[in-house]
mmCIF file of N, CA and C in Angstrom:
data_model
loop_
_atom_site.group_PDB
_atom_site.id
_atom_site.type_symbol
_atom_site.label_atom_id
_atom_site.label_comp_id
_atom_site.label_asym_id
_atom_site.label_seq_id
_atom_site.Cartn_x
_atom_site.Cartn_y
_atom_site.Cartn_z
ATOM 1 N N UNK A 214 78.763 107.344 116.437
ATOM 2 C CA UNK A 214 79.311 106.732 117.643
ATOM 3 C C UNK A 214 78.833 105.305 117.836
ATOM 4 N N UNK A 215 78.203 104.727 116.860
ATOM 5 C CA UNK A 215 77.687 103.362 116.977
ATOM 6 C C UNK A 215 78.788 102.340 116.694
ATOM 7 N N UNK A 216 79.851 102.428 117.446
ATOM 8 C CA UNK A 216 80.962 101.479 117.353
ATOM 9 C C UNK A 216 81.248 100.978 118.767
ATOM 10 N N UNK A 217 81.862 99.843 118.871
ATOM 11 C CA UNK A 217 81.988 99.183 120.163
ATOM 12 C C UNK A 217 82.800 99.996 121.178
ATOM 13 N N UNK A 218 83.894 100.579 120.789
ATOM 14 C CA UNK A 218 84.723 101.298 121.769
ATOM 15 C C UNK A 218 84.036 102.571 122.259
ATOM 16 N N UNK A 219 83.569 103.472 121.378
ATOM 17 C CA UNK A 219 82.881 104.663 121.893
ATOM 18 C C UNK A 219 81.621 104.322 122.691
ATOM 19 N N UNK A 220 80.839 103.367 122.196
ATOM 20 C CA UNK A 220 79.611 102.999 122.915
ATOM 21 C C UNK A 220 79.919 102.465 124.306
ATOM 22 N N UNK A 221 80.956 101.654 124.415
ATOM 23 C CA UNK A 221 81.326 101.095 125.718
ATOM 24 C C UNK A 221 81.745 102.210 126.668
ATOM 25 N N UNK A 222 82.616 103.083 126.212
ATOM 26 C CA UNK A 222 83.115 104.165 127.075
ATOM 27 C C UNK A 222 81.971 105.073 127.512
ATOM 28 N N UNK A 223 81.117 105.480 126.582
ATOM 29 C CA UNK A 223 80.017 106.379 126.924
ATOM 30 C C UNK A 223 79.034 105.696 127.881
ATOM 31 N N UNK A 224 78.736 104.429 127.635
ATOM 32 C CA UNK A 224 77.853 103.697 128.551
ATOM 33 C C UNK A 224 78.436 103.659 129.956
ATOM 34 N N UNK A 225 79.731 103.393 130.051
ATOM 35 C CA UNK A 225 80.368 103.298 131.368
ATOM 36 C C UNK A 225 80.481 104.662 132.046
ATOM 37 N N UNK A 226 80.705 105.720 131.287
ATOM 38 C CA UNK A 226 80.705 107.064 131.873
ATOM 39 C C UNK A 226 79.351 107.315 132.538
ATOM 40 N N UNK A 227 78.284 106.813 131.900
ATOM 41 C CA UNK A 227 76.931 107.000 132.414
ATOM 42 C C UNK A 227 76.497 105.899 133.386
ATOM 43 N N UNK A 228 77.423 105.011 133.732
ATOM 44 C CA UNK A 228 77.120 103.869 134.613
ATOM 45 C C UNK A 228 75.948 103.036 134.090
ATOM 46 N N UNK A 229 75.897 102.884 132.780
ATOM 47 C CA UNK A 229 74.853 102.086 132.140
ATOM 48 C C UNK A 229 75.481 100.841 131.518
ATOM 49 N N UNK A 230 74.689 99.782 131.457
ATOM 50 C CA UNK A 230 75.148 98.561 130.805
ATOM 51 C C UNK A 230 75.140 98.741 129.298
ATOM 52 N N UNK A 231 76.203 98.335 128.677
ATOM 53 C CA UNK A 231 76.316 98.368 127.223
ATOM 54 C C UNK A 231 75.512 97.217 126.643
ATOM 55 N N UNK A 232 74.798 97.467 125.566
ATOM 56 C CA UNK A 232 74.109 96.396 124.859
ATOM 57 C C UNK A 232 74.986 95.943 123.706
ATOM 58 N N UNK A 233 75.479 94.730 123.818
ATOM 59 C CA UNK A 233 76.300 94.141 122.762
ATOM 60 C C UNK A 233 75.346 93.474 121.775
ATOM 61 N N UNK A 234 75.371 93.926 120.529
ATOM 62 C CA UNK A 234 74.424 93.436 119.524
ATOM 63 C C UNK A 234 74.772 92.048 118.994
ATOM 64 N N UNK A 235 76.004 91.622 119.168
ATOM 65 C CA UNK A 235 76.431 90.306 118.690
ATOM 66 C C UNK A 235 76.428 89.324 119.861
ATOM 67 N N UNK A 236 77.029 88.175 119.617
ATOM 68 C CA UNK A 236 77.182 87.177 120.679
ATOM 69 C C UNK A 236 78.274 87.593 121.658
ATOM 70 N N UNK A 237 79.071 88.568 121.276
ATOM 71 C CA UNK A 237 80.206 88.990 122.098
ATOM 72 C C UNK A 237 81.453 88.160 121.854
ATOM 73 N N UNK A 238 81.328 87.138 121.033
ATOM 74 C CA UNK A 238 82.452 86.225 120.776
ATOM 75 C C UNK A 238 83.211 86.560 119.502
ATOM 76 N N UNK A 239 82.696 87.524 118.731
ATOM 77 C CA UNK A 239 83.363 87.906 117.484
ATOM 78 C C UNK A 239 84.758 88.448 117.792
ATOM 79 N N UNK A 240 85.757 87.974 117.068
ATOM 80 C CA UNK A 240 87.139 88.397 117.296
ATOM 81 C C UNK A 240 87.586 89.315 116.163
ATOM 82 N N UNK A 241 88.210 90.419 116.584
ATOM 83 C CA UNK A 241 88.681 91.420 115.629
ATOM 84 C C UNK A 241 90.028 91.969 116.080
ATOM 85 N N UNK A 242 90.720 92.614 115.135
ATOM 86 C CA UNK A 242 91.936 93.361 115.452
ATOM 87 C C UNK A 242 91.517 94.765 115.873
ATOM 88 N N UNK A 243 92.058 95.246 116.964
ATOM 89 C CA UNK A 243 91.803 96.614 117.418
ATOM 90 C C UNK A 243 93.134 97.332 117.458
ATOM 91 N N UNK A 244 93.226 98.436 116.723
ATOM 92 C CA UNK A 244 94.469 99.160 116.542
ATOM 93 C C UNK A 244 94.248 100.624 116.878
ATOM 94 N N UNK A 245 95.152 101.209 117.628
ATOM 95 C CA UNK A 245 95.049 102.623 117.974
ATOM 96 C C UNK A 245 95.266 103.467 116.718
ATOM 97 N N UNK A 246 94.550 104.550 116.621
ATOM 98 C CA UNK A 246 94.535 105.387 115.421
ATOM 99 C C UNK A 246 95.941 105.885 115.040
ATOM 100 N N UNK A 247 96.782 106.185 116.002
ATOM 101 C CA UNK A 247 98.135 106.664 115.686
ATOM 102 C C UNK A 247 98.925 105.621 114.892
ATOM 103 N N UNK A 248 98.715 104.335 115.193
ATOM 104 C CA UNK A 248 99.402 103.278 114.447
ATOM 105 C C UNK A 248 98.876 103.190 113.019
ATOM 106 N N UNK A 249 97.579 103.370 112.843
ATOM 107 C CA UNK A 249 97.001 103.357 111.503
ATOM 108 C C UNK A 249 97.512 104.549 110.686
ATOM 109 N N UNK A 250 97.549 105.717 111.309
ATOM 110 C CA UNK A 250 98.052 106.922 110.629
ATOM 111 C C UNK A 250 99.516 106.733 110.246
ATOM 112 N N UNK A 251 100.300 106.119 111.114
ATOM 113 C CA UNK A 251 101.698 105.855 110.809
ATOM 114 C C UNK A 251 101.829 104.952 109.583
ATOM 115 N N UNK A 252 100.962 103.970 109.456
ATOM 116 C CA UNK A 252 100.985 103.092 108.281
ATOM 117 C C UNK A 252 100.688 103.899 107.016
ATOM 118 N N UNK A 253 99.663 104.754 107.060
ATOM 119 C CA UNK A 253 99.351 105.603 105.905
ATOM 120 C C UNK A 253 100.531 106.502 105.553
ATOM 121 N N UNK A 254 101.175 107.058 106.561
ATOM 122 C CA UNK A 254 102.317 107.941 106.343
ATOM 123 C C UNK A 254 103.446 107.182 105.637
ATOM 124 N N UNK A 255 103.757 105.977 106.107
ATOM 125 C CA UNK A 255 104.822 105.186 105.485
ATOM 126 C C UNK A 255 104.494 104.839 104.036
ATOM 127 N N UNK A 256 103.239 104.553 103.767
ATOM 128 C CA UNK A 256 102.823 104.262 102.397
ATOM 129 C C UNK A 256 102.983 105.502 101.526
ATOM 130 N N UNK A 257 102.562 106.651 102.046
ATOM 131 C CA UNK A 257 102.698 107.908 101.304
ATOM 132 C C UNK A 257 104.174 108.191 100.996
ATOM 133 N N UNK A 258 105.042 107.991 101.989
ATOM 134 C CA UNK A 258 106.478 108.232 101.782
ATOM 135 C C UNK A 258 107.039 107.306 100.702
ATOM 136 N N UNK A 259 106.602 106.050 100.706
ATOM 137 C CA UNK A 259 107.078 105.115 99.680
ATOM 138 C C UNK A 259 106.613 105.567 98.299
ATOM 139 N N UNK A 260 105.378 106.017 98.197
ATOM 140 C CA UNK A 260 104.869 106.512 96.916
ATOM 141 C C UNK A 260 105.679 107.707 96.432
ATOM 142 N N UNK A 261 105.987 108.632 97.341
ATOM 143 C CA UNK A 261 106.766 109.823 96.988
ATOM 144 C C UNK A 261 108.195 109.471 96.580
ATOM 145 N N UNK A 262 108.851 108.644 97.387
ATOM 146 C CA UNK A 262 110.262 108.320 97.152
ATOM 147 C C UNK A 262 110.476 107.570 95.848
ATOM 148 N N UNK A 263 109.562 106.688 95.530
ATOM 149 C CA UNK A 263 109.729 105.852 94.344
ATOM 150 C C UNK A 263 108.915 106.355 93.153
ATOM 151 N N UNK A 264 108.307 107.533 93.303
ATOM 152 C CA UNK A 264 107.501 108.122 92.242
ATOM 153 C C UNK A 264 106.507 107.106 91.671
ATOM 154 N N UNK A 265 105.833 106.427 92.589
ATOM 155 C CA UNK A 265 104.871 105.389 92.206
ATOM 156 C C UNK A 265 103.512 106.044 91.999
ATOM 157 N N UNK A 266 102.869 105.718 90.887
ATOM 158 C CA UNK A 266 101.530 106.248 90.652
ATOM 159 C C UNK A 266 100.525 105.111 90.445
ATOM 160 N N UNK A 267 100.724 104.050 91.163
ATOM 161 C CA UNK A 267 99.766 102.942 91.159
ATOM 162 C C UNK A 267 99.388 102.636 92.610
ATOM 163 N N UNK A 268 98.350 101.912 92.765
ATOM 164 C CA UNK A 268 97.823 101.598 94.080
ATOM 165 C C UNK A 268 98.728 100.617 94.821
ATOM 166 N N UNK A 269 99.029 100.919 96.073
ATOM 167 C CA UNK A 269 99.754 99.986 96.938
ATOM 168 C C UNK A 269 98.766 99.478 97.987
ATOM 169 N N UNK A 270 98.699 98.177 98.138
ATOM 170 C CA UNK A 270 97.743 97.590 99.085
ATOM 171 C C UNK A 270 98.499 96.887 100.197
ATOM 172 N N UNK A 271 98.169 97.287 101.433
ATOM 173 C CA UNK A 271 98.764 96.677 102.614
ATOM 174 C C UNK A 271 97.681 96.426 103.653
ATOM 175 N N UNK A 272 97.796 95.325 104.350
ATOM 176 C CA UNK A 272 96.967 95.094 105.530
ATOM 177 C C UNK A 272 97.683 95.674 106.731
ATOM 178 N N UNK A 273 96.943 96.292 107.608
ATOM 179 C CA UNK A 273 97.477 96.816 108.857
ATOM 180 C C UNK A 273 96.716 96.098 109.961
ATOM 181 N N UNK A 274 97.445 95.444 110.824
ATOM 182 C CA UNK A 274 96.812 94.578 111.815
ATOM 183 C C UNK A 274 97.280 94.927 113.215
ATOM 184 N N UNK A 275 96.764 94.204 114.159
ATOM 185 C CA UNK A 275 97.113 94.416 115.559
ATOM 186 C C UNK A 275 97.726 93.160 116.141
ATOM 187 N N UNK A 276 98.559 93.349 117.127
ATOM 188 C CA UNK A 276 99.105 92.214 117.871
ATOM 189 C C UNK A 276 97.966 91.494 118.576
ATOM 190 N N UNK A 277 96.978 92.272 119.031
ATOM 191 C CA UNK A 277 95.856 91.732 119.782
ATOM 192 C C UNK A 277 94.686 91.428 118.875
ATOM 193 N N UNK A 278 94.163 90.235 118.982
ATOM 194 C CA UNK A 278 92.943 89.848 118.292
ATOM 195 C C UNK A 278 91.983 89.451 119.406
ATOM 196 N N UNK A 279 91.046 90.354 119.711
ATOM 197 C CA UNK A 279 90.213 90.202 120.892
ATOM 198 C C UNK A 279 88.755 89.970 120.533
ATOM 199 N N UNK A 280 88.063 89.264 121.407
ATOM 200 C CA UNK A 280 86.616 89.163 121.266
ATOM 201 C C UNK A 280 86.011 90.463 121.795
ATOM 202 N N UNK A 281 84.773 90.715 121.411
ATOM 203 C CA UNK A 281 84.071 91.908 121.887
ATOM 204 C C UNK A 281 84.002 91.881 123.419
ATOM 205 N N UNK A 282 83.713 90.716 123.978
ATOM 206 C CA UNK A 282 83.635 90.579 125.448
ATOM 207 C C UNK A 282 84.969 90.941 126.095
ATOM 208 N N UNK A 283 86.077 90.461 125.526
ATOM 209 C CA UNK A 283 87.396 90.783 126.072
ATOM 210 C C UNK A 283 87.660 92.276 126.005
ATOM 211 N N UNK A 284 87.340 92.892 124.878
ATOM 212 C CA UNK A 284 87.550 94.322 124.698
ATOM 213 C C UNK A 284 86.736 95.122 125.716
ATOM 214 N N UNK A 285 85.472 94.795 125.871
ATOM 215 C CA UNK A 285 84.601 95.487 126.827
ATOM 216 C C UNK A 285 85.126 95.308 128.243
ATOM 217 N N UNK A 286 85.621 94.124 128.545
ATOM 218 C CA UNK A 286 86.175 93.853 129.873
ATOM 219 C C UNK A 286 87.413 94.712 130.150
ATOM 220 N N UNK A 287 88.283 94.848 129.171
ATOM 221 C CA UNK A 287 89.483 95.681 129.339
ATOM 222 C C UNK A 287 89.074 97.128 129.598
ATOM 223 N N UNK A 288 88.133 97.631 128.813
ATOM 224 C CA UNK A 288 87.674 99.015 128.994
ATOM 225 C C UNK A 288 87.048 99.180 130.377
ATOM 226 N N UNK A 289 86.207 98.235 130.777
ATOM 227 C CA UNK A 289 85.571 98.288 132.110
ATOM 228 C C UNK A 289 86.609 98.331 133.219
ATOM 229 N N UNK A 290 87.625 97.503 133.095
ATOM 230 C CA UNK A 290 88.692 97.478 134.109
ATOM 231 C C UNK A 290 89.464 98.795 134.133
ATOM 232 N N UNK A 291 89.792 99.330 132.960
ATOM 233 C CA UNK A 291 90.541 100.592 132.895
ATOM 234 C C UNK A 291 89.743 101.755 133.483
ATOM 235 N N UNK A 292 88.412 101.668 133.391
ATOM 236 C CA UNK A 292 87.557 102.736 133.909
ATOM 237 C C UNK A 292 87.060 102.445 135.328
ATOM 238 N N UNK A 293 87.563 101.355 135.913
ATOM 239 C CA UNK A 293 87.132 100.938 137.258
ATOM 240 C C UNK A 293 85.621 100.806 137.351
ATOM 241 N N UNK A 294 85.026 100.183 136.347
ATOM 242 C CA UNK A 294 83.572 99.982 136.285
ATOM 243 C C UNK A 294 83.260 98.496 136.150
ATOM 244 N N UNK A 295 83.961 97.674 136.899
ATOM 245 C CA UNK A 295 83.806 96.225 136.793
ATOM 246 C C UNK A 295 82.406 95.753 137.157
ATOM 247 N N UNK A 296 81.684 96.564 137.931
ATOM 248 C CA UNK A 296 80.343 96.160 138.371
ATOM 249 C C UNK A 296 79.274 96.413 137.309
ATOM 250 N N UNK A 297 79.575 97.155 136.253
ATOM 251 C CA UNK A 297 78.603 97.420 135.185
ATOM 252 C C UNK A 297 78.824 96.361 134.104
ATOM 253 N N UNK A 298 77.923 95.416 134.032
ATOM 254 C CA UNK A 298 78.075 94.282 133.112
ATOM 255 C C UNK A 298 77.319 94.526 131.809
ATOM 256 N N UNK A 299 77.900 94.087 130.683
ATOM 257 C CA UNK A 299 77.215 94.264 129.396
ATOM 258 C C UNK A 299 76.014 93.326 129.269
ATOM 259 N N UNK A 300 75.085 93.716 128.405
ATOM 260 C CA UNK A 300 73.927 92.890 128.079
ATOM 261 C C UNK A 300 74.127 92.389 126.655
ATOM 262 N N UNK A 301 74.146 91.090 126.484
ATOM 263 C CA UNK A 301 74.372 90.506 125.159
ATOM 264 C C UNK A 301 73.020 90.217 124.526
ATOM 265 N N UNK A 302 72.703 90.948 123.458
ATOM 266 C CA UNK A 302 71.405 90.791 122.798
ATOM 267 C C UNK A 302 71.450 89.791 121.644
ATOM 268 N N UNK A 303 72.628 89.609 121.069
ATOM 269 C CA UNK A 303 72.832 88.659 119.969
ATOM 270 C C UNK A 303 71.845 88.894 118.818
ATOM 271 N N UNK A 304 71.626 90.158 118.484
ATOM 272 C CA UNK A 304 70.668 90.519 117.431
ATOM 273 C C UNK A 304 71.335 90.962 116.134
ATOM 274 N N UNK A 305 72.652 90.907 116.070
ATOM 275 C CA UNK A 305 73.319 91.394 114.852
ATOM 276 C C UNK A 305 73.149 90.403 113.714
ATOM 277 N N UNK A 306 73.292 90.926 112.514
ATOM 278 C CA UNK A 306 73.221 90.058 111.339
ATOM 279 C C UNK A 306 74.403 89.102 111.348
ATOM 280 N N UNK A 307 74.380 88.145 110.496
ATOM 281 C CA UNK A 307 75.435 87.135 110.422
ATOM 282 C C UNK A 307 76.778 87.803 110.149
ATOM 283 N N UNK A 308 77.729 87.548 111.013
ATOM 284 C CA UNK A 308 79.079 88.093 110.849
ATOM 285 C C UNK A 308 80.084 86.962 111.016
ATOM 286 N N UNK A 309 81.268 87.154 110.435
ATOM 287 C CA UNK A 309 82.336 86.181 110.637
ATOM 288 C C UNK A 309 82.765 86.224 112.094
ATOM 289 N N UNK A 310 82.917 85.057 112.691
ATOM 290 C CA UNK A 310 83.319 84.994 114.094
ATOM 291 C C UNK A 310 84.770 85.408 114.305
ATOM 292 N N UNK A 311 85.594 85.218 113.282
ATOM 293 C CA UNK A 311 87.025 85.485 113.446
ATOM 294 C C UNK A 311 87.542 86.242 112.238
ATOM 295 N N UNK A 312 88.159 87.386 112.483
ATOM 296 C CA UNK A 312 88.828 88.143 111.427
ATOM 297 C C UNK A 312 90.223 88.522 111.926
ATOM 298 N N UNK A 313 91.223 88.168 111.167
ATOM 299 C CA UNK A 313 92.611 88.508 111.503
ATOM 300 C C UNK A 313 93.343 88.814 110.214
ATOM 301 N N UNK A 314 93.875 90.020 110.112
ATOM 302 C CA UNK A 314 94.605 90.425 108.913
ATOM 303 C C UNK A 314 96.068 89.994 108.996
ATOM 304 N N UNK A 315 96.657 89.724 107.853
ATOM 305 C CA UNK A 315 98.071 89.386 107.762
ATOM 306 C C UNK A 315 98.829 90.652 107.373
ATOM 307 N N UNK A 316 99.602 91.179 108.312
ATOM 308 C CA UNK A 316 100.318 92.433 108.060
ATOM 309 C C UNK A 316 101.802 92.224 107.762
ATOM 310 N N UNK A 317 102.170 91.017 107.357
ATOM 311 C CA UNK A 317 103.591 90.730 107.119
ATOM 312 C C UNK A 317 104.169 91.560 105.965
ATOM 313 N N UNK A 318 103.360 91.888 104.950
ATOM 314 C CA UNK A 318 103.854 92.653 103.799
ATOM 315 C C UNK A 318 104.278 94.060 104.214
ATOM 316 N N UNK A 319 103.444 94.771 104.984
ATOM 317 C CA UNK A 319 103.789 96.135 105.382
ATOM 318 C C UNK A 319 104.965 96.133 106.370
ATOM 319 N N UNK A 320 105.054 95.096 107.172
ATOM 320 C CA UNK A 320 106.190 94.990 108.099
ATOM 321 C C UNK A 320 107.486 94.794 107.326
ATOM 322 N N UNK A 321 107.440 93.917 106.346
ATOM 323 C CA UNK A 321 108.634 93.593 105.552
ATOM 324 C C UNK A 321 109.041 94.745 104.642
ATOM 325 N N UNK A 322 108.076 95.301 103.901
ATOM 326 C CA UNK A 322 108.408 96.306 102.894
ATOM 327 C C UNK A 322 108.601 97.705 103.451
ATOM 328 N N UNK A 323 107.883 98.052 104.507
ATOM 329 C CA UNK A 323 107.938 99.427 105.014
ATOM 330 C C UNK A 323 108.446 99.532 106.441
ATOM 331 N N UNK A 324 108.657 98.396 107.088
ATOM 332 C CA UNK A 324 109.149 98.418 108.466
ATOM 333 C C UNK A 324 108.102 98.869 109.479
ATOM 334 N N UNK A 325 106.819 98.827 109.088
ATOM 335 C CA UNK A 325 105.757 99.246 110.003
ATOM 336 C C UNK A 325 105.570 98.204 111.099
ATOM 337 N N UNK A 326 105.238 98.685 112.280
ATOM 338 C CA UNK A 326 104.815 97.783 113.351
ATOM 339 C C UNK A 326 103.925 98.557 114.314
ATOM 340 N N UNK A 327 103.105 97.824 115.008
ATOM 341 C CA UNK A 327 102.237 98.428 116.015
ATOM 342 C C UNK A 327 103.114 98.940 117.148
ATOM 343 N N UNK A 328 102.915 100.201 117.524
ATOM 344 C CA UNK A 328 103.707 100.796 118.601
ATOM 345 C C UNK A 328 102.901 101.024 119.870
ATOM 346 N N UNK A 329 101.603 101.237 119.725
ATOM 347 C CA UNK A 329 100.748 101.556 120.869
ATOM 348 C C UNK A 329 100.014 100.287 121.299
ATOM 349 N N UNK A 330 100.202 99.894 122.545
ATOM 350 C CA UNK A 330 99.531 98.696 123.052
ATOM 351 C C UNK A 330 98.033 98.937 123.165
ATOM 352 N N UNK A 331 97.265 97.865 123.219
ATOM 353 C CA UNK A 331 95.819 97.993 123.361
ATOM 354 C C UNK A 331 95.477 98.757 124.640
ATOM 355 N N UNK A 332 96.198 98.500 125.712
ATOM 356 C CA UNK A 332 95.927 99.178 126.986
ATOM 357 C C UNK A 332 96.209 100.665 126.882
ATOM 358 N N UNK A 333 97.352 101.031 126.334
ATOM 359 C CA UNK A 333 97.717 102.446 126.204
ATOM 360 C C UNK A 333 96.741 103.165 125.272
ATOM 361 N N UNK A 334 96.415 102.534 124.152
ATOM 362 C CA UNK A 334 95.482 103.133 123.212
ATOM 363 C C UNK A 334 94.101 103.344 123.822
ATOM 364 N N UNK A 335 93.634 102.360 124.567
ATOM 365 C CA UNK A 335 92.328 102.504 125.212
ATOM 366 C C UNK A 335 92.360 103.550 126.316
ATOM 367 N N UNK A 336 93.453 103.614 127.061
ATOM 368 C CA UNK A 336 93.576 104.664 128.092
ATOM 369 C C UNK A 336 93.495 106.047 127.448
ATOM 370 N N UNK A 337 94.204 106.238 126.342
ATOM 371 C CA UNK A 337 94.168 107.522 125.627
ATOM 372 C C UNK A 337 92.752 107.841 125.154
ATOM 373 N N UNK A 338 92.081 106.844 124.624
ATOM 374 C CA UNK A 338 90.733 107.033 124.091
ATOM 375 C C UNK A 338 89.745 107.344 125.215
ATOM 376 N N UNK A 339 89.839 106.626 126.310
ATOM 377 C CA UNK A 339 88.968 106.868 127.463
ATOM 378 C C UNK A 339 89.167 108.289 127.975
ATOM 379 N N UNK A 340 90.418 108.705 128.107
ATOM 380 C CA UNK A 340 90.729 110.059 128.575
ATOM 381 C C UNK A 340 90.110 111.095 127.652
ATOM 382 N N UNK A 341 90.217 110.883 126.341
ATOM 383 C CA UNK A 341 89.640 111.825 125.387
ATOM 384 C C UNK A 341 88.124 111.927 125.582
ATOM 385 N N UNK A 342 87.468 110.785 125.668
ATOM 386 C CA UNK A 342 86.009 110.800 125.844
ATOM 387 C C UNK A 342 85.612 111.451 127.164
ATOM 388 N N UNK A 343 86.363 111.205 128.211
ATOM 389 C CA UNK A 343 86.038 111.820 129.500
ATOM 390 C C UNK A 343 86.197 113.343 129.429
ATOM 391 N N UNK A 344 87.246 113.810 128.774
ATOM 392 C CA UNK A 344 87.475 115.253 128.650
ATOM 393 C C UNK A 344 86.437 115.928 127.755
ATOM 394 N N UNK A 345 85.963 115.231 126.749
ATOM 395 C CA UNK A 345 85.091 115.819 125.744
ATOM 396 C C UNK A 345 83.641 115.355 125.850
ATOM 397 N N UNK A 346 83.302 114.768 126.974
ATOM 398 C CA UNK A 346 81.957 114.208 127.127
ATOM 399 C C UNK A 346 80.863 115.261 126.970
ATOM 400 N N UNK A 347 81.084 116.457 127.450
ATOM 401 C CA UNK A 347 80.056 117.499 127.328
ATOM 402 C C UNK A 347 79.803 117.832 125.855
ATOM 403 N N UNK A 348 80.829 117.824 125.031
ATOM 404 C CA UNK A 348 80.644 118.059 123.593
ATOM 405 C C UNK A 348 79.859 116.928 122.946
ATOM 406 N N UNK A 349 80.130 115.711 123.386
ATOM 407 C CA UNK A 349 79.431 114.544 122.858
ATOM 408 C C UNK A 349 77.953 114.623 123.227
ATOM 409 N N UNK A 350 77.675 115.003 124.449
ATOM 410 C CA UNK A 350 76.288 115.145 124.888
ATOM 411 C C UNK A 350 75.550 116.198 124.071
ATOM 412 N N UNK A 351 76.261 117.244 123.679
ATOM 413 C CA UNK A 351 75.660 118.312 122.885
ATOM 414 C C UNK A 351 75.625 117.958 121.397
ATOM 415 N N UNK A 352 75.969 116.711 121.088
ATOM 416 C CA UNK A 352 75.869 116.141 119.729
ATOM 417 C C UNK A 352 76.800 116.795 118.721
ATOM 418 N N UNK A 353 77.905 117.329 119.179
ATOM 419 C CA UNK A 353 78.851 117.925 118.241
ATOM 420 C C UNK A 353 79.666 116.845 117.505
ATOM 421 N N UNK A 354 79.692 115.608 118.041
ATOM 422 C CA UNK A 354 80.465 114.536 117.422
ATOM 423 C C UNK A 354 79.579 113.443 116.871
ATOM 424 N N UNK A 355 78.290 113.605 116.857
ATOM 425 C CA UNK A 355 77.417 112.522 116.382
ATOM 426 C C UNK A 355 77.132 112.664 114.920
#
C-alpha cells in the first residue's frame, strides 16, 4: 500500500496528514485500472485476431498529468477532508519531475482511449477503500 493514492485515502480515512516523500511537484499520469485493463484486452484481441506471436509495445496514458499535490488535493476534496493538509518531507531519491507517456500508437492502431475520468476513478477507489477498510486494517491487503 506504499503508493500515493492508497496512502492518501487511508490517511484521510484516519484524519491523519499524509507524508509526501517527494517535493509534491512530480507530475505523473494517473489512470483508472479499468482503462488499463481495457488496453490489455485490446492488445490481446489484436494478438488473437492476427495470430501474432511477437511482442506488441504500447504506451497507455492519461488525459490528466497531475502533480502529487494536485492529486492529493483532488482526493481530499472528494473525501471532504480539506482541513487535513499533507506534510511534504522531500526525502525521496532523485526522480524525474515530469513523466508523460505518448499513447498515440494505441489510440491509432487499437482505438483505445481513456474512458474513466480522474474524478470518477478516484471516487470508485475511495468507495472501495471505505468499504474494505476493516480488511485493510487486518492486513489482508498488505
